[in-house]
Amino acid sequence: GKSTLLKILSRITELTEGEVTLDGRIGSLLEVGTGFHQDLSGRENIFINGAMLGMTRREITRQFDGIVAFAGVEKFLDTPVKHYSSGMYVRLAFAVAAHLRSEILIVDEVLAVGDAEFQAKCLGKMRDISTDGRTVIFVSHNMHSIALLCSRGIVLDAGRLSFSGHPSAAIDTYTAQFSAPTSPVPSTQRPGTGEYRFAAVWTDKSVVSATESKRIAFTVERTRGRLDRFYPSAHLFDDRGQEIAHMDGRFVGCWLTDGDALAGELVINGPWLRPGRYTLDMYLCSESAVIDSFSQACTFEVTSALPYRHAAGSIAVPSGAVLADFEWQAIAGSTPSEHRPAMSAQR
């Protein structure tokens, strides 16, 4: 229902009942190439699309160079857009919508079409728009982008508002719907070449503090064949599915040698983890292949107690992937120039 809701807000779809109150001009980017005429060039479509979004010809002319530069389609400006790739489509469509001086900009999941560089560029542009006193409504399943861009998060469930508040809390509310434990896959059905398998993975403490070392023990059994040596590896994920760390045994010189039964331990000393639930995916690997891939092999919880001397408001806690070990120092009775690094000029 989110796409329908956005179309209603953008006045593309008429309401059958209820009402929407809008204050200001709206620019929207809901589908790739909306409002583009296939047989017209990029140049002509900028003027047509801009007019459909409520821009006057004078506004479009004034913003034209900026739109073209942002989209990066200068070489193809006079080419019919039916020859554009989907990436070129979304670049040009977003550039027009972003340069419209609307009070509200609505952006749907279409940014997933662009490459990583363009997505970062779009996020930067939307951040600029939002800090300029205008409103950006951004709908996405990319939790990182939401946390990076938004100042407020809304979760919809079956068309109804289920949460409204800080983006981090909104993300937690959303991801909690999918955090139900799943039945473990039998070791014989796990991916990998299968010479060795994790027999068991466990943690000595299921609840730990942020600064406490996390100790994960494991046992490995040989199931078939033999290898001279192989190494363990682990990926750590938070409760939003964001990867926090990759711990490859080769980084620290940890290799396992052949045996019917082997045992070991992974000790995670840092970084400080923010409160929440964490999951480890465990791997056994040779130089050329994955031997065993144990998804969600182990979970543990980090307590809500923060490792700092003083308390802060709740808004200070949710931000960031980890907790920093840091210090602030204030030097009384000094001026900024006294502590500015010295600089020398050389010819």
Coordinates of N, CA and C in Angstrom, one line a residue, residues 67-202:
I67 N 20.7 20.5 -13.6 CA 20.0 19.2 -13.8 C 20.9 18.3 -14.6
V68 N 21.4 18.8 -15.7 CA 22.2 18.0 -16.6 C 23.5 17.6 -16.0
A69 N 24.2 18.5 -15.2 CA 25.4 18.1 -14.6 C 25.2 17.1 -13.5
F70 N 24.1 17.2 -12.8 CA 23.8 16.2 -11.7 C 23.5 14.8 -12.3
A71 N 22.8 14.8 -13.4 CA 22.4 13.5 -14.0 C 23.6 12.9 -14.8
G72 N 24.5 13.7 -15.2 CA 25.7 13.2 -15.9 C 25.4 12.6 -17.3
V73 N 24.4 13.2 -18.0 CA 24.0 12.6 -19.3 C 24.3 13.7 -20.4
E74 N 25.3 14.5 -20.2 CA 25.6 15.5 -21.2 C 25.8 15.0 -22.6
K75 N 26.5 13.9 -22.8 CA 26.7 13.3 -24.1 C 25.5 12.8 -24.8
F76 N 24.4 12.5 -24.0 CA 23.2 11.9 -24.6 C 22.0 12.8 -24.5
L77 N 22.3 14.1 -24.3 CA 21.2 15.0 -24.0 C 20.2 15.1 -25.2
D78 N 20.7 15.0 -26.4 CA 19.9 15.1 -27.6 C 19.5 13.7 -28.2
T79 N 19.7 12.7 -27.4 CA 19.3 11.3 -27.8 C 17.9 11.0 -27.3
P80 N 17.1 10.4 -28.1 CA 15.7 10.0 -27.6 C 15.9 9.1 -26.3
V81 N 15.1 9.3 -25.3 CA 15.2 8.6 -24.1 C 14.9 7.1 -24.2
K82 N 14.2 6.7 -25.3 CA 14.0 5.3 -25.5 C 15.3 4.5 -25.6
H83 N 16.4 5.2 -25.9 CA 17.7 4.5 -26.0 C 18.4 4.6 -24.6
Y84 N 17.9 5.2 -23.6 CA 18.5 5.3 -22.3 C 18.4 4.0 -21.6
S85 N 19.4 3.7 -20.7 CA 19.3 2.6 -19.8 C 18.5 3.0 -18.6
S86 N 18.1 2.0 -17.8 CA 17.3 2.3 -16.6 C 18.0 3.2 -15.7
G87 N 19.4 3.1 -15.6 CA 20.2 3.9 -14.8 C 20.2 5.4 -15.2
M88 N 20.3 5.6 -16.6 CA 20.2 6.9 -17.1 C 18.9 7.5 -16.9
Y89 N 17.8 6.7 -17.0 CA 16.4 7.2 -16.7 C 16.3 7.8 -15.3
V90 N 16.7 7.0 -14.4 CA 16.5 7.4 -13.0 C 17.5 8.6 -12.6
R91 N 18.6 8.6 -13.2 CA 19.5 9.8 -13.0 C 18.8 11.1 -13.4
L92 N 18.3 11.1 -14.7 CA 17.7 12.3 -15.2 C 16.4 12.6 -14.4
A93 N 15.6 11.6 -14.1 CA 14.3 11.8 -13.4 C 14.6 12.4 -12.0
F94 N 15.5 11.9 -11.3 CA 15.8 12.4 -10.0 C 16.4 13.8 -10.1
A95 N 17.2 14.0 -11.0 CA 17.8 15.4 -11.2 C 16.8 16.4 -11.4
V96 N 15.8 16.1 -12.2 CA 14.7 17.1 -12.4 C 13.9 17.3 -11.1
A97 N 13.5 16.2 -10.5 CA 12.7 16.3 -9.2 C 13.5 17.0 -8.1
A98 N 14.8 16.7 -8.0 CA 15.6 17.3 -6.9 C 15.8 18.8 -7.1
H99 N 15.8 19.3 -8.4 CA 16.1 20.7 -8.6 C 14.8 21.5 -8.7
L100 N 13.7 20.8 -8.5 CA 12.4 21.6 -8.4 C 12.3 22.2 -7.1
R101 N 12.1 23.5 -7.0 CA 12.0 24.2 -5.7 C 10.7 23.9 -5.0
S102 N 10.4 22.6 -4.7 CA 9.2 22.3 -4.0 C 9.4 22.2 -2.5
E103 N 8.4 22.4 -1.8 CA 8.5 22.3 -0.3 C 8.6 20.9 0.1
I104 N 8.1 20.0 -0.7 CA 8.0 18.5 -0.3 C 8.5 17.7 -1.5
L105 N 9.5 16.8 -1.2 CA 10.0 15.9 -2.2 C 9.7 14.5 -1.7
I106 N 9.0 13.7 -2.6 CA 8.7 12.3 -2.3 C 9.5 11.4 -3.1
V107 N 10.3 10.5 -2.5 CA 11.2 9.6 -3.2 C 10.9 8.2 -2.8
D108 N 10.5 7.3 -3.8 CA 10.2 5.9 -3.5 C 11.5 5.1 -3.7
E109 N 11.4 3.8 -3.7 CA 12.5 2.9 -3.8 C 13.3 2.9 -5.1
V110 N 13.0 3.8 -6.0 CA 13.6 3.8 -7.3 C 15.1 4.0 -7.3
L111 N 15.6 4.6 -6.2 CA 17.1 4.9 -6.2 C 17.9 3.6 -6.2
A112 N 17.2 2.5 -5.9 CA 18.0 1.2 -6.0 C 18.5 0.9 -7.4
V113 N 17.9 1.6 -8.4 CA 18.3 1.3 -9.8 C 19.7 1.8 -10.0
G114 N 20.1 2.9 -9.4 CA 21.4 3.5 -9.7 C 22.6 2.8 -9.1
D115 N 23.8 3.1 -9.5 CA 25.0 2.5 -8.9 C 25.2 3.1 -7.5
A116 N 26.3 2.6 -6.8 CA 26.5 3.0 -5.5 C 26.9 4.5 -5.5
E117 N 27.7 4.9 -6.5 CA 28.1 6.4 -6.5 C 26.9 7.3 -6.7
F118 N 26.0 6.9 -7.5 CA 24.8 7.7 -7.8 C 23.9 7.7 -6.5
Q119 N 23.8 6.6 -5.9 CA 22.9 6.5 -4.7 C 23.5 7.5 -3.6
A120 N 24.8 7.4 -3.4 CA 25.4 8.3 -2.4 C 25.2 9.8 -2.8
K121 N 25.3 10.1 -4.1 CA 25.0 11.4 -4.6 C 23.6 11.9 -4.3
C122 N 22.7 11.0 -4.5 CA 21.3 11.3 -4.3 C 21.0 11.5 -2.8
L123 N 21.6 10.7 -2.0 CA 21.4 10.8 -0.5 C 21.9 12.2 -0.1
G124 N 23.1 12.6 -0.6 CA 23.7 13.9 -0.3 C 22.8 15.0 -0.7
K125 N 22.2 14.9 -1.9 CA 21.3 15.9 -2.4 C 20.0 16.0 -1.6
M126 N 19.5 14.9 -1.2 CA 18.3 14.9 -0.3 C 18.6 15.4 1.1
R127 N 19.8 15.2 1.6 CA 20.2 15.8 2.8 C 20.3 17.3 2.7
D128 N 20.8 17.8 1.6 CA 20.9 19.2 1.4 C 19.5 19.8 1.3
I129 N 18.6 19.1 0.7 CA 17.2 19.6 0.5 C 16.5 19.7 1.9
S130 N 16.7 18.7 2.7 CA 16.1 18.6 4.0 C 16.6 19.7 5.0
T131 N 17.9 20.0 4.9 CA 18.5 21.0 5.7 C 18.2 22.4 5.3
D132 N 17.6 22.5 4.1 CA 17.3 23.8 3.5 C 15.9 24.2 3.9
G133 N 15.3 23.5 4.9 CA 14.0 23.8 5.4 C 12.8 23.1 4.6
R134 N 13.2 22.3 3.7 CA 12.1 21.5 2.9 C 12.0 20.1 3.5
T135 N 10.9 19.4 3.1 CA 10.6 18.1 3.6 C 10.9 17.0 2.6
V136 N 11.6 16.0 2.9 CA 11.8 14.8 2.1 C 11.1 13.6 2.7
I137 N 10.2 13.0 1.9 CA 9.6 11.8 2.3 C 10.3 10.7 1.6
F138 N 11.0 9.8 2.3 CA 11.9 8.8 1.7 C 11.4 7.4 2.1
V139 N 11.0 6.6 1.1 CA 10.5 5.3 1.4 C 11.5 4.3 0.9
S140 N 12.0 3.4 1.8 CA 13.0 2.5 1.4 C 13.0 1.3 2.3
H141 N 13.6 0.1 1.8 CA 13.8 -1.0 2.6 C 15.3 -1.1 3.0
N142 N 16.1 -0.1 2.6 CA 17.5 0.0 2.9 C 17.6 0.7 4.3
M143 N 17.9 0.0 5.3 CA 17.9 0.5 6.7 C 19.1 1.5 6.9
H144 N 20.2 1.2 6.2 CA 21.3 2.1 6.3 C 21.0 3.5 5.8
S145 N 20.3 3.6 4.6 CA 20.0 4.9 4.0 C 19.0 5.6 4.9
I146 N 18.1 4.9 5.5 CA 17.1 5.6 6.3 C 17.8 6.2 7.6
A147 N 18.6 5.4 8.2 CA 19.4 5.9 9.4 C 20.2 7.1 9.0
L148 N 20.8 7.1 7.8 CA 21.7 8.1 7.4 C 21.0 9.4 7.1
L149 N 19.8 9.3 6.5 CA 19.2 10.5 5.9 C 18.1 11.1 6.8
C150 N 17.3 10.2 7.4 CA 16.0 10.7 8.0 C 16.2 11.2 9.5
S151 N 15.4 12.1 9.8 CA 15.3 12.6 11.2 C 14.1 12.1 11.9
R152 N 13.2 11.4 11.2 CA 12.0 10.8 11.8 C 11.6 9.6 11.0
G153 N 11.2 8.5 11.6 CA 10.9 7.3 11.0 C 9.4 6.9 11.2
I154 N 8.8 6.4 10.2 CA 7.4 5.9 10.3 C 7.3 4.5 9.8
V155 N 6.7 3.6 10.5 CA 6.5 2.2 10.1 C 5.0 2.0 9.9
L156 N 4.7 1.5 8.7 CA 3.3 1.2 8.3 C 3.1 -0.3 8.4
D157 N 2.0 -0.7 8.9 CA 1.7 -2.2 9.0 C 0.2 -2.3 8.5
A158 N 0.1 -3.0 7.4 CA -1.2 -3.3 6.8 C -2.0 -1.9 6.6
G159 N -1.2 -0.9 6.1 CA -1.8 0.4 5.8 C -2.1 1.3 7.0
R160 N -1.7 0.8 8.2 CA -1.9 1.7 9.3 C -0.6 2.0 10.0
L161 N -0.6 3.2 10.7 CA 0.6 3.6 11.3 C 0.9 2.8 12.6
S162 N 2.0 2.1 12.6 CA 2.3 1.3 13.8 C 3.4 1.9 14.7
F163 N 4.2 2.9 14.1 CA 5.2 3.6 14.9 C 5.6 4.9 14.2
S164 N 5.9 5.9 15.0 CA 6.4 7.1 14.5 C 7.3 7.7 15.6
G165 N 8.6 8.0 15.2 CA 9.6 8.5 16.1 C 10.9 8.5 15.6
H166 N 12.0 8.3 16.4 CA 13.3 8.4 16.0 C 13.6 7.3 14.9
P167 N 14.4 7.5 13.9 CA 14.6 6.5 12.8 C 15.2 5.2 13.4
S168 N 16.1 5.3 14.3 CA 16.7 4.1 14.9 C 15.6 3.2 15.5
A169 N 14.7 3.8 16.3 CA 13.6 3.1 16.9 C 12.7 2.5 15.9
A170 N 12.4 3.3 14.8 CA 11.6 2.8 13.7 C 12.2 1.6 13.0
I171 N 13.5 1.6 12.8 CA 14.2 0.5 12.2 C 14.1 -0.7 13.1
D172 N 14.3 -0.5 14.4 CA 14.1 -1.7 15.4 C 12.7 -2.2 15.4
T173 N 11.7 -1.4 15.3 CA 10.3 -1.8 15.2 C 10.1 -2.7 14.0
Y174 N 10.6 -2.2 12.8 CA 10.5 -2.8 11.6 C 11.2 -4.2 11.5
T175 N 12.4 -4.2 11.9 CA 13.2 -5.5 11.9 C 12.8 -6.5 12.9
A176 N 12.1 -6.0 14.0 CA 11.6 -7.0 15.0 C 10.6 -7.9 14.4
Q177 N 9.9 -7.5 13.3 CA 8.9 -8.4 12.7 C 9.5 -9.6 12.1
F178 N 10.8 -9.5 11.8 CA 11.5 -10.6 11.1 C 12.6 -11.3 11.9
S179 N 12.6 -11.0 13.2 CA 13.6 -11.6 14.1 C 13.3 -12.9 14.8
A180 N 12.1 -13.5 14.4 CA 11.7 -14.7 15.0 C 12.8 -15.8 14.8
P181 N 13.1 -16.6 15.8 CA 14.2 -17.6 15.6 C 13.7 -18.6 14.5
T182 N 14.7 -19.1 13.7 CA 14.4 -20.1 12.7 C 15.0 -21.4 13.1
S183 N 14.4 -22.5 12.6 CA 15.0 -23.8 12.9 C 16.3 -24.0 12.3
P184 N 17.3 -24.5 13.0 CA 18.6 -24.7 12.4 C 18.6 -25.7 11.3
V185 N 19.4 -25.4 10.3 CA 19.6 -26.3 9.2 C 20.5 -27.5 9.6
P186 N 20.1 -28.7 9.3 CA 21.0 -29.9 9.6 C 22.4 -29.7 9.0
S187 N 23.4 -30.1 9.7 CA 24.8 -29.8 9.2 C 25.0 -30.4 7.8
T188 N 24.4 -31.6 7.5 CA 24.6 -32.2 6.2 C 23.9 -31.4 5.1
Q189 N 23.0 -30.5 5.4 CA 22.3 -29.7 4.4 C 22.9 -28.3 4.2
R190 N 23.9 -28.0 5.0 CA 24.4 -26.6 4.9 C 25.3 -26.5 3.7
P191 N 25.5 -25.3 3.1 CA 26.3 -25.2 2.0 C 27.8 -25.5 2.3
G192 N 28.6 -25.8 1.3 CA 30.0 -26.1 1.5 C 30.4 -27.4 0.9
T193 N 31.7 -27.6 0.8 CA 32.2 -28.9 0.2 C 32.0 -30.0 1.2
G194 N 32.0 -29.7 2.5 CA 31.6 -30.7 3.5 C 32.6 -31.7 4.1
E195 N 33.9 -31.5 3.8 CA 34.9 -32.3 4.4 C 34.9 -32.2 6.0
Y196 N 34.6 -31.0 6.5 CA 34.5 -30.8 7.9 C 33.2 -30.0 8.1
R197 N 32.6 -30.1 9.3 CA 31.4 -29.4 9.7 C 31.5 -28.9 11.1
F198 N 30.9 -27.7 11.4 CA 30.8 -27.3 12.8 C 29.8 -28.3 13.5
A199 N 30.3 -28.9 14.5 CA 29.4 -29.8 15.3 C 28.6 -29.0 16.3
A200 N 29.2 -27.9 16.9 CA 28.4 -27.1 17.8 C 29.1 -25.7 17.9
V201 N 28.3 -24.7 18.1 CA 28.8 -23.4 18.4 C 28.0 -22.8 19.5
W202 N 28.7 -22.2 20.5 CA 28.0 -21.7 21.7 C 28.8 -20.6 22.3

